[in-house]
Coordinates of C-alpha atoms in Angstrom, one line a residue:
Chain A
Q127 CA -18.0 6.6 -36.4
K128 CA -16.5 3.9 -34.7
E129 CA -17.5 3.6 -30.9
V130 CA -13.0 2.7 -30.2
E131 CA -10.8 4.1 -32.7
Q132 CA -7.5 2.7 -31.9
D133 CA -4.2 3.0 -34.4
P134 CA -3.0 -0.1 -36.0
G135 CA 0.2 0.6 -36.2
P136 CA 2.6 -1.1 -36.8
L137 CA 4.8 0.7 -34.3
S138 CA 9.0 -0.5 -34.2
V139 CA 10.7 0.9 -31.7
P140 CA 14.3 -0.1 -30.0
E141 CA 14.9 -1.3 -26.5
G142 CA 14.8 0.3 -24.2
A143 CA 12.0 3.5 -25.4
I144 CA 9.3 4.6 -24.2
V145 CA 6.3 2.3 -26.2
S146 CA 2.7 4.9 -26.1
L147 CA -0.2 3.5 -26.9
N148 CA -3.7 5.2 -27.0
C149 CA -7.3 5.3 -28.1
T150 CA -10.0 7.5 -28.2
Y151 CA -13.9 7.4 -28.3
S152 CA -17.1 8.5 -28.5
N153 CA -19.6 6.9 -25.8
S154 CA -19.0 9.5 -23.2
A155 CA -20.9 6.8 -20.5
F156 CA -17.9 4.6 -20.4
Q157 CA -16.3 4.1 -17.4
Y158 CA -14.7 1.1 -16.7
F159 CA -11.0 1.1 -19.2
M160 CA -8.6 -2.2 -19.7
W161 CA -5.3 -3.1 -22.3
Y162 CA -5.1 -6.1 -23.3
R163 CA -1.5 -7.6 -24.2
Q164 CA -1.8 -10.3 -26.8
Y165 CA 0.7 -12.4 -28.7
S166 CA 0.6 -13.9 -31.8
R167 CA -1.5 -17.2 -31.7
K168 CA -2.0 -16.4 -28.2
G169 CA -5.6 -15.5 -26.4
P170 CA -5.4 -11.5 -25.3
E171 CA -4.5 -11.1 -21.8
L172 CA -5.5 -8.2 -19.2
L173 CA -3.0 -6.1 -18.7
M174 CA -3.8 -2.9 -16.7
Y175 CA -7.4 -2.3 -15.4
T176 CA -8.6 1.2 -14.7
Y177 CA -11.8 3.3 -13.3
S178 CA -12.7 6.4 -14.5
S179 CA -10.5 9.3 -14.6
G180 CA -6.9 9.4 -13.2
N181 CA -3.4 7.1 -13.6
K182 CA -2.2 3.6 -12.1
E183 CA 0.9 2.4 -12.9
D184 CA 2.4 -1.4 -13.0
G185 CA 5.5 -2.1 -12.9
R186 CA 7.0 -0.8 -16.7
F187 CA 3.3 0.0 -17.8
T188 CA 1.7 3.1 -16.8
A189 CA -2.5 3.4 -17.9
Q190 CA -3.4 6.9 -17.8
V191 CA -8.0 7.9 -18.8
D192 CA -8.8 11.3 -19.5
K193 CA -13.1 11.1 -19.4
S194 CA -12.9 14.8 -20.8
S195 CA -10.8 14.5 -24.0
K196 CA -12.1 10.4 -24.2
Y197 CA -8.6 9.1 -24.6
I198 CA -6.8 6.5 -23.2
S199 CA -2.9 5.8 -22.4
L200 CA -0.8 3.1 -22.0
F201 CA 2.9 4.4 -21.9
I202 CA 5.7 1.0 -22.0
R203 CA 8.8 2.5 -20.1
D204 CA 12.1 0.6 -20.6
S205 CA 10.9 -1.6 -23.5
Q206 CA 12.2 -4.9 -24.1
P207 CA 11.5 -7.8 -27.3
S208 CA 9.3 -9.9 -25.1
D209 CA 6.6 -6.6 -25.1
S210 CA 6.6 -7.5 -28.6
A211 CA 2.9 -8.0 -29.3
T212 CA -0.3 -6.5 -30.2
Y213 CA -2.3 -4.2 -27.5
L214 CA -5.8 -3.9 -27.7
C215 CA -7.9 -1.4 -25.6
A216 CA -11.3 -2.1 -24.0
M217 CA -14.0 0.1 -22.3
S218 CA -17.5 -0.6 -20.6
E219 CA -20.9 1.3 -19.3
N220 CA -20.7 -1.3 -16.4
D221 CA -18.7 -3.4 -16.1
Y222 CA -20.2 -5.8 -18.8
K223 CA -20.1 -6.3 -22.5
L224 CA -16.5 -4.4 -23.6
S225 CA -16.0 -2.6 -26.6
F226 CA -12.1 -3.3 -28.1
G227 CA -9.9 -1.1 -30.6
A228 CA -8.2 -3.2 -33.2
G229 CA -5.2 -3.1 -31.3
T230 CA -1.5 -2.2 -32.4
T231 CA 0.9 -3.9 -33.3
V232 CA 4.4 -3.0 -30.9
T233 CA 7.9 -4.9 -32.4
V234 CA 10.3 -4.0 -29.9
R235 CA 14.0 -4.8 -31.3
A236 CA 17.1 -6.0 -29.5
Chain B
E260 CA -4.8 -28.4 -17.4
T261 CA -5.2 -24.5 -16.1
G262 CA -7.0 -22.0 -17.6
V263 CA -9.4 -21.9 -20.7
T264 CA -8.2 -24.3 -23.5
Q265 CA -9.4 -24.6 -27.1
T266 CA -9.5 -27.2 -29.7
P267 CA -8.7 -27.4 -32.5
R268 CA -6.3 -24.9 -32.9
H269 CA -6.9 -24.4 -36.5
L270 CA -9.5 -25.6 -38.8
V271 CA -9.7 -25.7 -42.3
M272 CA -13.5 -26.0 -43.6
G273 CA -15.7 -25.7 -46.5
M274 CA -18.7 -24.3 -47.1
T275 CA -20.8 -27.3 -47.2
N276 CA -19.5 -28.4 -43.8
K277 CA -20.4 -29.1 -40.4
K278 CA -17.7 -29.1 -37.4
S279 CA -17.1 -27.8 -33.9
L280 CA -15.6 -25.8 -32.3
K281 CA -14.4 -27.3 -28.2
C282 CA -13.7 -25.1 -25.2
E283 CA -13.1 -26.0 -21.5
Q284 CA -12.3 -23.6 -18.5
H285 CA -10.5 -25.2 -15.4
L286 CA -10.9 -21.7 -13.2
G287 CA -14.4 -22.3 -11.8
H288 CA -16.2 -19.9 -13.9
N289 CA -19.4 -19.4 -14.2
A290 CA -19.8 -17.6 -17.3
M291 CA -18.5 -18.2 -20.7
Y292 CA -17.8 -16.5 -24.0
W293 CA -17.6 -17.0 -27.6
Y294 CA -15.9 -14.1 -29.3
K295 CA -14.9 -13.6 -32.9
Q296 CA -11.3 -11.5 -33.9
S297 CA -10.6 -10.6 -37.9
A298 CA -7.4 -9.3 -38.5
K299 CA -7.4 -5.8 -38.0
K300 CA -10.9 -5.3 -36.5
P301 CA -12.1 -5.1 -33.3
L302 CA -13.2 -8.5 -30.3
E303 CA -16.6 -9.0 -32.0
L304 CA -18.5 -10.8 -28.4
M305 CA -20.5 -13.6 -29.9
F306 CA -22.0 -15.5 -27.4
V307 CA -22.7 -15.3 -23.0
Y308 CA -23.6 -18.3 -21.1
N309 CA -24.0 -17.6 -17.4
F310 CA -24.9 -21.1 -15.4
K311 CA -25.6 -22.9 -18.8
E312 CA -27.7 -20.2 -19.4
Q313 CA -27.5 -18.1 -23.2
T314 CA -27.7 -14.6 -21.7
E315 CA -26.5 -12.8 -24.8
N316 CA -26.4 -13.5 -28.3
N317 CA -25.5 -10.5 -30.3
S318 CA -26.8 -10.6 -33.6
V319 CA -25.4 -13.8 -34.7
P320 CA -26.2 -15.7 -38.1
S321 CA -28.0 -19.3 -37.2
R322 CA -25.2 -20.7 -38.8
F323 CA -23.7 -20.4 -35.5
S324 CA -24.7 -22.7 -32.9
P325 CA -23.7 -22.1 -29.4
E326 CA -24.4 -25.0 -27.1
C327 CA -23.1 -24.8 -23.1
P328 CA -23.6 -28.4 -21.1
N329 CA -21.6 -27.0 -18.4
S330 CA -20.2 -23.9 -16.8
S331 CA -16.6 -26.3 -17.9
H332 CA -17.8 -26.4 -21.6
L333 CA -18.7 -24.5 -24.3
F334 CA -18.9 -25.3 -28.1
L335 CA -19.6 -23.4 -31.3
H336 CA -21.1 -25.6 -33.9
L337 CA -20.6 -24.3 -37.3
H338 CA -22.1 -24.8 -40.9
T339 CA -22.9 -24.0 -44.1
L340 CA -20.0 -21.2 -43.2
Q341 CA -19.1 -18.3 -45.6
P342 CA -15.5 -17.7 -46.3
E343 CA -16.2 -13.7 -44.5
D344 CA -16.9 -16.1 -41.4
S345 CA -12.3 -17.3 -41.6
A346 CA -11.6 -15.3 -38.3
L347 CA -9.5 -16.5 -34.6
Y348 CA -12.6 -17.4 -32.7
L349 CA -11.7 -16.6 -28.6
C350 CA -13.5 -18.6 -25.7
A351 CA -13.5 -16.7 -22.2
S352 CA -14.4 -16.9 -18.9
S353 CA -15.0 -14.9 -15.7
P354 CA -16.8 -15.4 -12.6
H355 CA -19.5 -14.0 -13.4
P356 CA -20.7 -11.6 -16.3
R357 CA -20.1 -8.9 -14.7
D358 CA -16.6 -9.1 -13.8
T359 CA -14.6 -8.8 -16.9
E360 CA -12.0 -7.5 -15.1
K361 CA -11.5 -11.4 -14.1
L362 CA -12.0 -11.6 -18.3
F363 CA -9.8 -14.9 -19.2
F364 CA -8.8 -15.9 -22.9
G365 CA -8.4 -19.0 -24.5
S366 CA -5.8 -19.2 -27.1
G367 CA -8.2 -19.4 -29.8
T368 CA -9.2 -21.8 -32.8
Q369 CA -7.9 -20.4 -36.2
L370 CA -10.4 -21.1 -38.8
S371 CA -10.5 -20.3 -42.7
V372 CA -13.7 -20.6 -44.9
L373 CA -12.7 -22.0 -48.0

């Protein structure tokens, strides 16, 4: 069993739709959770950082963590073509070594 | 120049070649990393350096040899690679190895081994 599972997609949505991304994990000791965005031919950049359970909102982005279900989500509201990218989830036990998902490729159609 | 810069952006090499990847960070960070990103697979941490000292070697084959002469520069020396080593190699830096919230990546070197 992979430590972090992420549906690779691809996911294609019309502009303005809500994009829903998620990851499941097996290590109950994970307590730091991150979402990265990676544009084509670029390195990943941090989008959202969450410690422990709960929700965090930043503009059009909302990250949710459900530690009881070992499940994290990222929602993108009012999606734009500029949101087209690969989204990677990542997590760690102690804010040190990160375990990444394989990434979900998202295309927002104008 | 700002951020994390990697050169070259693309590299094609034969299995008997020797080449080096270079990374430079202009963020004043003390920790630097090499990651491997293969298609459809999660990022794999290869090496971690903190204040020029290697603190992590994630069971990487010896055909990959890292070098960190100072906190701003990181190299990955490659020799006798295999086709399965073809991937995007990403360099990253952070203020400290435990500052994953402040992990910055370069744009990577896309490596193809023929």
